[in-house]
Amino acid sequence: MKQGDNFQYEYFSSVTQRKVEWLWYPYIPYGKLTILQGDPGEGKSTFMLNIAALLTRGKEMPDGFRVPEPQRVVYQTAEDNLSDTVKPRLVAAGADCSRIAYIIDEDRPLTLEDSRIEKVIQETHARLFILDPLQAYLSQDSDMFSAGRMRQQLRRLADIASKHKCAIVVIGHMNKASGEKNLYRGLGSIDIAAIARSVLMISRDKDDPSIRYMFPVKSSLAPEGAAIAFSFNPKSGLRWIGQCHVDQSQIEDFDIDDSKKALAKRIILEMLSEQDTHSSIILNKLKLMGISERTIHSAKKEVGVQSYRSDGVWYWHLDTPLDT
């Protein structure tokens, strides 16, 4: 480690390379944060419970990927009753329930910053921790649209995942009433999706509502995988169909171009809400999220951003601040 003027630095030659390990390639990496999102009622919880069940038995994932041995899981839910909903779903999915734990939080509600999250992962040696849903585990002073607070809390979760080589999956509800075709609508600050290394989406088939698709909308560590299809009925449960290739037109309310433009507009508005910003900073952030320059400039125009040059640097200025 080198010592600079009141700071330390090092060269990348000192960094030891290592491969990313996968709980389920290319969807859920070990040691990282994954977001699973979708509208209410799309089967997100049931989907993850069935994935957990396969892991506890060391069985193949729906696309044939297989972990080398049975895994331990922590499933934490704030929405479903453990005895009449969660346990029956696990049994129906064929889970080894002796390998799935949960934190008892009746007397002291669990939050994202709670030390019990790391302790239960450490005690159980869990390789997968599921938090369902994100909205239920925010502390009283938290705001999902506060970039600073969400970044701080999710960064802590990501650090725990890395430290214990555990995959952490956070389930997030989307706000269907918003009327937007935005993959990130209802999830609050863009930092929620930015910190996650993998963002997965569940949506239903336009022609057959009983058929659902899980597909990646952000994959930072591997090429995006194919959609995973399954049938879902609240009474009969989940049945795997498997890996498939679907046309975007098959998926209800899903338009990737419109969704990326809506995401770009939200990011631009958030970044310019307090002060003018270097155009290169905004462009680089959006490009890292897989948004093309053409889509970025279209979004910029629609939200009313003006460009100006100062001291040889281009800045973006929000002419009329909008409510987000």
Short mmCIF file of N, CA, C and O in Angstrom, two decimals, residues 74 76 102-124 129 131 137 156-157 160 164:
data_model
loop_
_atom_site.label_atom_id
_atom_site.label_comp_id
_atom_site.label_asym_id
_atom_site.label_seq_id
_atom_site.Cartn_x
_atom_site.Cartn_y
_atom_site.Cartn_z
N VAL A 74 -31.76 -18.97 3.99
CA VAL A 74 -32.55 -18.18 4.94
C VAL A 74 -33.61 -17.45 4.15
O VAL A 74 -33.29 -16.74 3.19
N GLN A 76 -36.66 -14.81 4.62
CA GLN A 76 -37.26 -13.85 5.54
C GLN A 76 -38.40 -13.12 4.84
O GLN A 76 -38.18 -12.42 3.86
N TYR A 102 -35.21 -18.99 9.32
CA TYR A 102 -35.75 -17.63 9.30
C TYR A 102 -35.43 -16.97 10.64
O TYR A 102 -35.22 -17.64 11.66
N ILE A 103 -35.37 -15.65 10.65
CA ILE A 103 -35.11 -14.89 11.86
C ILE A 103 -36.44 -14.60 12.55
O ILE A 103 -37.38 -14.10 11.92
N ILE A 104 -36.54 -14.89 13.83
CA ILE A 104 -37.74 -14.56 14.60
C ILE A 104 -37.68 -13.07 14.93
O ILE A 104 -36.81 -12.63 15.68
N ASP A 105 -38.59 -12.33 14.36
CA ASP A 105 -38.54 -10.87 14.51
C ASP A 105 -39.86 -10.27 15.00
O ASP A 105 -40.15 -9.10 14.74
N GLU A 106 -40.65 -11.08 15.71
CA GLU A 106 -41.95 -10.61 16.18
C GLU A 106 -41.81 -9.47 17.20
O GLU A 106 -42.60 -8.52 17.19
N ASP A 107 -40.84 -9.57 18.10
CA ASP A 107 -40.67 -8.55 19.14
C ASP A 107 -39.85 -7.37 18.66
O ASP A 107 -40.01 -6.25 19.14
N ARG A 108 -38.94 -7.62 17.71
CA ARG A 108 -38.06 -6.56 17.21
C ARG A 108 -38.01 -6.66 15.69
O ARG A 108 -37.30 -7.50 15.15
N PRO A 109 -38.79 -5.82 15.01
CA PRO A 109 -38.85 -5.91 13.54
C PRO A 109 -37.48 -5.81 12.90
O PRO A 109 -36.64 -5.00 13.29
N LEU A 110 -37.26 -6.63 11.88
CA LEU A 110 -35.99 -6.66 11.16
C LEU A 110 -35.92 -5.51 10.17
O LEU A 110 -36.91 -5.14 9.55
N THR A 111 -34.74 -4.92 10.03
CA THR A 111 -34.51 -3.88 9.02
C THR A 111 -33.27 -4.25 8.21
O THR A 111 -32.51 -5.16 8.59
N LEU A 112 -33.04 -3.53 7.13
CA LEU A 112 -31.88 -3.79 6.27
C LEU A 112 -30.57 -3.62 7.02
O LEU A 112 -29.56 -4.25 6.66
N GLU A 113 -30.55 -2.78 8.05
CA GLU A 113 -29.31 -2.50 8.79
C GLU A 113 -29.15 -3.37 10.03
O GLU A 113 -28.22 -3.19 10.79
N ASP A 114 -30.05 -4.33 10.20
CA ASP A 114 -30.05 -5.18 11.40
C ASP A 114 -28.86 -6.14 11.40
O ASP A 114 -28.60 -6.82 10.40
N SER A 115 -28.17 -6.23 12.52
CA SER A 115 -27.00 -7.11 12.63
C SER A 115 -27.38 -8.58 12.57
O SER A 115 -26.53 -9.44 12.30
N ARG A 116 -28.65 -8.91 12.81
CA ARG A 116 -29.09 -10.31 12.78
C ARG A 116 -28.99 -10.92 11.39
O ARG A 116 -28.90 -12.14 11.25
N ILE A 117 -29.02 -10.09 10.35
CA ILE A 117 -28.90 -10.62 8.99
C ILE A 117 -27.55 -11.31 8.81
O ILE A 117 -27.47 -12.46 8.37
N GLU A 118 -26.48 -10.62 9.19
CA GLU A 118 -25.16 -11.22 9.06
C GLU A 118 -25.00 -12.40 10.02
O GLU A 118 -24.41 -13.43 9.66
N LYS A 119 -25.54 -12.27 11.23
CA LYS A 119 -25.38 -13.33 12.23
C LYS A 119 -26.05 -14.62 11.79
O LYS A 119 -25.50 -15.71 11.96
N VAL A 120 -27.26 -14.54 11.20
CA VAL A 120 -27.95 -15.77 10.80
C VAL A 120 -27.25 -16.43 9.62
O VAL A 120 -27.19 -17.66 9.52
N ILE A 121 -26.69 -15.63 8.70
CA ILE A 121 -25.93 -16.20 7.59
C ILE A 121 -24.69 -16.91 8.12
O ILE A 121 -24.35 -18.02 7.68
N GLN A 122 -24.04 -16.29 9.09
CA GLN A 122 -22.83 -16.86 9.67
C GLN A 122 -23.13 -18.14 10.45
O GLN A 122 -22.42 -19.14 10.34
N GLU A 123 -24.21 -18.12 11.24
CA GLU A 123 -24.57 -19.26 12.09
C GLU A 123 -25.04 -20.46 11.26
O GLU A 123 -24.73 -21.61 11.57
N THR A 124 -25.83 -20.21 10.23
CA THR A 124 -26.43 -21.31 9.45
C THR A 124 -25.56 -21.74 8.28
O THR A 124 -25.84 -22.77 7.66
N PHE A 129 -29.70 -15.98 0.90
CA PHE A 129 -30.54 -15.24 1.83
C PHE A 129 -31.56 -14.48 1.01
O PHE A 129 -31.21 -13.71 0.11
N LEU A 131 -34.83 -11.86 1.04
CA LEU A 131 -35.55 -10.85 1.80
C LEU A 131 -36.79 -10.47 1.00
O LEU A 131 -36.69 -9.98 -0.13
N TYR A 137 -38.69 -3.95 4.94
CA TYR A 137 -37.52 -3.99 5.83
C TYR A 137 -36.76 -2.67 5.87
O TYR A 137 -35.60 -2.62 6.26
N ARG A 156 -24.36 -2.13 2.51
CA ARG A 156 -24.09 -2.98 3.67
C ARG A 156 -24.50 -4.43 3.38
O ARG A 156 -23.78 -5.37 3.70
N LEU A 157 -25.67 -4.61 2.76
CA LEU A 157 -26.10 -5.96 2.38
C LEU A 157 -25.12 -6.60 1.41
O LEU A 157 -24.77 -7.78 1.52
N ILE A 160 -22.04 -7.79 3.19
CA ILE A 160 -22.29 -9.04 3.92
C ILE A 160 -22.27 -10.22 2.95
O ILE A 160 -21.69 -11.28 3.24
N HIS A 164 -19.37 -13.32 3.26
CA HIS A 164 -19.75 -14.69 3.58
C HIS A 164 -20.02 -15.54 2.33
O HIS A 164 -20.48 -16.69 2.46
#
